[in-house]
Amino acid sequence: MSPGAAAPTRVAFLSDAMPQRNGVGTYYGDLIDQLHGSRVTAALFGPGDPRSELFTVPLPGDSTQRLSLPSPRQLAKQMGALKPSVVVVATPGPYGLLGARIARRLGARVIIGFHTHLEKLTDIYWSSLFGRFSRRYLEVTHRHLLRHGTVTLANSEEMVEIARRLGAGDVRLIGTLLAQPFLAPAAPPPREGVERLLFAGRLAPEKNIEAIVQAAEHLPEMSFSIVGEGPQRPLVEEAARRLANVRALGWIGRSELAALIDEHDLMLLPSRVESFGTAGLEGMARARPVLTSRHCGMVQWECLRSALYEIHPGEPLHQAIRRVAEVPPAERREVGERARAAALELNRESLAHWLELLGEDDELATPPA
């Protein structure tokens, strides 16, 4: 290192989400990939290493996701070896809570990623006894983490306001990054018609999978590809057996997804609850039109909204698809080009924002307990 040069920033990311398996796991994996080559040295601590986990169990109601309890001693040893000056806590589970505690012992600055939309998930998941317990757990743990973080990051204005109501002090809006397969090379030009439609994401009630199946029933002349894992996979597989125009593709890797997006004419994001909607941004980055509900956080970003098609309130998905299909091809192509430009610009701005945040000197200490 040359005299006077700043020492690299060492950052520990803590996430209870399996890498690439949901929006949170995808977000931080993509961020760490893009931090390579910068002055930031980053490591992700989370599920997947059986040597450091005491036990792991399937989540109730969704066996495709698991809850893991790390060894506190092993996690402390691993984080201590890294000597982070910044710890980013992405989830309110065992890894996140233990990581925040270890960060305070290390004197590291703590940044909280706020990704779970408590209020909108209530009506979908939390009518049962377990659901009410889950809501209470998330409220308590989020309040605890938000109170002890120096900065809280949210990816929509609505999430910013919720974080503030839960007690966060310094709350900032942060954008979403993209994985390399979606950034380059340039996407092939779209076809003129709208015949091939794609959904990618968790197969879960908040994603409104039923609306996609109903749209396929109303639009037999169009083909629907559904990518992902989750508790509603049986619903998708039954639809694929029953309907000739539905394909259930399961979970696929990011490079495969980028290539699959290029083969389709329109991406669907009809979610009932969606803090942001990374799959929609990935579709935009490949210059494909995206049809989204107004419940998705990405429509709150003005730089993206002008390049999105939105489902109107009360409008069935199949009618919204027909409406987009009737748009002149040249106009849809122009929207796709603007979408790619907007997605790439948001990626650049988000990376710059993260580098600025990780380089801040907030006295390298968390607020007192």
Tab-separated table of C-alpha atoms in Angstrom, residues 219-355:
chain	number	residue	atom	x	y	z
A	219	LEU	CA	-54.784	-17.087	-22.853
A	220	PRO	CA	-54.226	-20.539	-24.386
A	221	GLU	CA	-52.502	-18.949	-27.387
A	222	MET	CA	-49.647	-17.733	-25.138
A	223	SER	CA	-47.065	-19.837	-23.307
A	224	PHE	CA	-46.218	-19.325	-19.622
A	225	SER	CA	-42.883	-20.371	-18.103
A	226	ILE	CA	-42.771	-20.424	-14.293
A	227	VAL	CA	-39.361	-20.564	-12.591
A	228	GLY	CA	-38.756	-21.021	-8.885
A	229	GLU	CA	-39.215	-23.072	-5.732
A	230	GLY	CA	-41.600	-22.675	-2.832
A	231	PRO	CA	-44.662	-24.010	-1.040
A	232	GLN	CA	-46.883	-23.514	-4.096
A	233	ARG	CA	-44.794	-25.616	-6.428
A	234	PRO	CA	-47.509	-28.359	-6.413
A	235	LEU	CA	-49.998	-25.753	-7.696
A	236	VAL	CA	-47.658	-24.875	-10.557
A	237	GLU	CA	-46.886	-28.493	-11.409
A	238	GLU	CA	-50.601	-29.354	-11.452
A	239	ALA	CA	-51.205	-26.437	-13.824
A	240	ALA	CA	-48.378	-27.661	-16.074
A	241	ARG	CA	-49.990	-31.107	-16.245
A	242	ARG	CA	-53.418	-29.666	-16.956
A	243	LEU	CA	-52.544	-26.818	-19.327
A	244	ALA	CA	-50.500	-27.292	-22.487
A	245	ASN	CA	-49.273	-23.683	-22.347
A	246	VAL	CA	-47.683	-23.844	-18.862
A	247	ARG	CA	-44.118	-24.991	-18.101
A	248	ALA	CA	-42.935	-25.596	-14.522
A	249	LEU	CA	-39.158	-25.205	-14.663
A	250	GLY	CA	-38.242	-25.297	-10.956
A	251	TRP	CA	-35.237	-23.436	-9.620
A	252	ILE	CA	-32.466	-22.495	-12.067
A	253	GLY	CA	-29.158	-20.652	-11.793
A	254	ARG	CA	-28.675	-16.975	-12.589
A	255	SER	CA	-26.873	-17.470	-15.917
A	256	GLU	CA	-29.632	-19.822	-17.038
A	257	LEU	CA	-32.254	-17.291	-15.954
A	258	ALA	CA	-30.639	-14.496	-17.949
A	259	ALA	CA	-30.688	-16.687	-21.066
A	260	LEU	CA	-34.296	-17.669	-20.368
A	261	ILE	CA	-35.383	-14.037	-20.046
A	262	ASP	CA	-33.856	-13.372	-23.472
A	263	GLU	CA	-36.118	-16.092	-24.936
A	264	HIS	CA	-39.311	-14.487	-23.597
A	265	ASP	CA	-41.382	-11.492	-24.606
A	266	LEU	CA	-42.787	-10.275	-21.284
A	267	MET	CA	-41.941	-10.774	-17.604
A	268	LEU	CA	-44.709	-11.010	-15.025
A	269	LEU	CA	-44.536	-9.685	-11.472
A	270	PRO	CA	-48.136	-9.709	-10.179
A	271	SER	CA	-47.162	-9.930	-6.491
A	272	ARG	CA	-49.490	-9.055	-3.639
A	273	VAL	CA	-46.440	-8.187	-1.517
A	274	GLU	CA	-42.993	-7.377	-2.907
A	275	SER	CA	-40.500	-5.175	-1.066
A	276	PHE	CA	-38.714	-4.505	-4.364
A	277	GLY	CA	-38.869	-7.138	-7.111
A	278	THR	CA	-35.361	-8.153	-8.185
A	279	ALA	CA	-36.626	-10.485	-10.912
A	280	GLY	CA	-38.374	-7.535	-12.530
A	281	LEU	CA	-35.160	-5.509	-12.502
A	282	GLU	CA	-33.356	-8.455	-14.085
A	283	GLY	CA	-35.952	-8.507	-16.853
A	284	MET	CA	-35.485	-4.770	-17.389
A	285	ALA	CA	-31.711	-5.259	-17.606
A	286	ARG	CA	-32.292	-7.700	-20.476
A	287	ALA	CA	-34.422	-5.086	-22.287
A	288	ARG	CA	-37.647	-7.008	-21.799
A	289	PRO	CA	-40.958	-5.359	-20.886
A	290	VAL	CA	-42.064	-6.074	-17.315
A	291	LEU	CA	-45.696	-6.159	-16.196
A	292	THR	CA	-45.909	-5.539	-12.467
A	293	SER	CA	-48.459	-4.919	-9.761
A	294	ARG	CA	-48.482	-1.666	-7.822
A	295	HIS	CA	-47.575	-3.620	-4.685
A	296	CYS	CA	-43.987	-4.031	-5.880
A	297	GLY	CA	-41.464	-1.656	-4.365
A	298	MET	CA	-39.732	-1.093	-7.693
A	299	VAL	CA	-42.646	1.028	-8.965
A	300	GLN	CA	-41.803	3.541	-6.214
A	301	TRP	CA	-38.522	4.265	-7.988
A	302	GLU	CA	-39.278	7.037	-10.472
A	303	CYS	CA	-36.274	6.098	-12.601
A	304	LEU	CA	-37.817	2.633	-13.148
A	305	ARG	CA	-41.527	3.345	-13.165
A	306	SER	CA	-41.543	5.073	-16.550
A	307	ALA	CA	-40.142	1.886	-18.110
A	308	LEU	CA	-42.633	-0.522	-16.500
A	309	TYR	CA	-46.122	-1.658	-17.431
A	310	GLU	CA	-48.425	-1.712	-14.401
A	311	ILE	CA	-51.472	-3.835	-13.680
A	312	HIS	CA	-54.389	-1.490	-13.055
A	313	PRO	CA	-56.289	-1.740	-9.742
A	314	GLY	CA	-58.918	-4.473	-10.071
A	315	GLU	CA	-57.655	-5.527	-13.513
A	316	PRO	CA	-57.298	-9.300	-14.015
A	317	LEU	CA	-53.808	-10.309	-15.047
A	318	HIS	CA	-54.944	-11.798	-18.345
A	319	GLN	CA	-56.526	-8.480	-19.347
A	320	ALA	CA	-53.354	-6.606	-18.428
A	321	ILE	CA	-51.334	-9.020	-20.579
A	322	ARG	CA	-53.667	-8.465	-23.536
A	323	ARG	CA	-53.330	-4.707	-23.059
A	324	VAL	CA	-49.530	-4.907	-23.240
A	325	ALA	CA	-49.704	-7.292	-26.202
A	326	GLU	CA	-51.732	-4.689	-28.112
A	327	VAL	CA	-49.023	-2.044	-27.710
A	328	PRO	CA	-47.266	-1.465	-31.055
A	329	PRO	CA	-44.023	-3.499	-31.275
A	330	ALA	CA	-41.885	-0.407	-31.822
A	331	GLU	CA	-43.244	1.144	-28.628
A	332	ARG	CA	-42.635	-2.024	-26.603
A	333	ARG	CA	-39.095	-2.196	-27.984
A	334	GLU	CA	-38.493	1.419	-26.976
A	335	VAL	CA	-39.812	0.690	-23.472
A	336	GLY	CA	-37.440	-2.283	-23.261
A	337	GLU	CA	-34.472	-0.135	-24.257
A	338	ARG	CA	-35.378	2.463	-21.640
A	339	ALA	CA	-35.824	-0.316	-19.112
A	340	ARG	CA	-32.311	-1.639	-19.707
A	341	ALA	CA	-30.790	1.826	-19.474
A	342	ALA	CA	-32.664	2.514	-16.222
A	343	ALA	CA	-31.672	-0.825	-14.676
A	344	LEU	CA	-27.996	-0.379	-15.535
A	345	GLU	CA	-27.983	3.167	-14.180
A	346	LEU	CA	-29.623	2.054	-10.925
A	347	ASN	CA	-26.980	-0.670	-10.639
A	348	ARG	CA	-24.184	1.898	-11.035
A	349	GLU	CA	-25.748	4.294	-8.552
A	350	SER	CA	-26.430	1.544	-6.012
A	351	LEU	CA	-22.851	0.269	-6.096
A	352	ALA	CA	-21.528	3.815	-5.652
A	353	HIS	CA	-23.945	4.323	-2.743
A	354	TRP	CA	-22.769	1.122	-1.061
A	355	LEU	CA	-19.113	2.074	-1.470
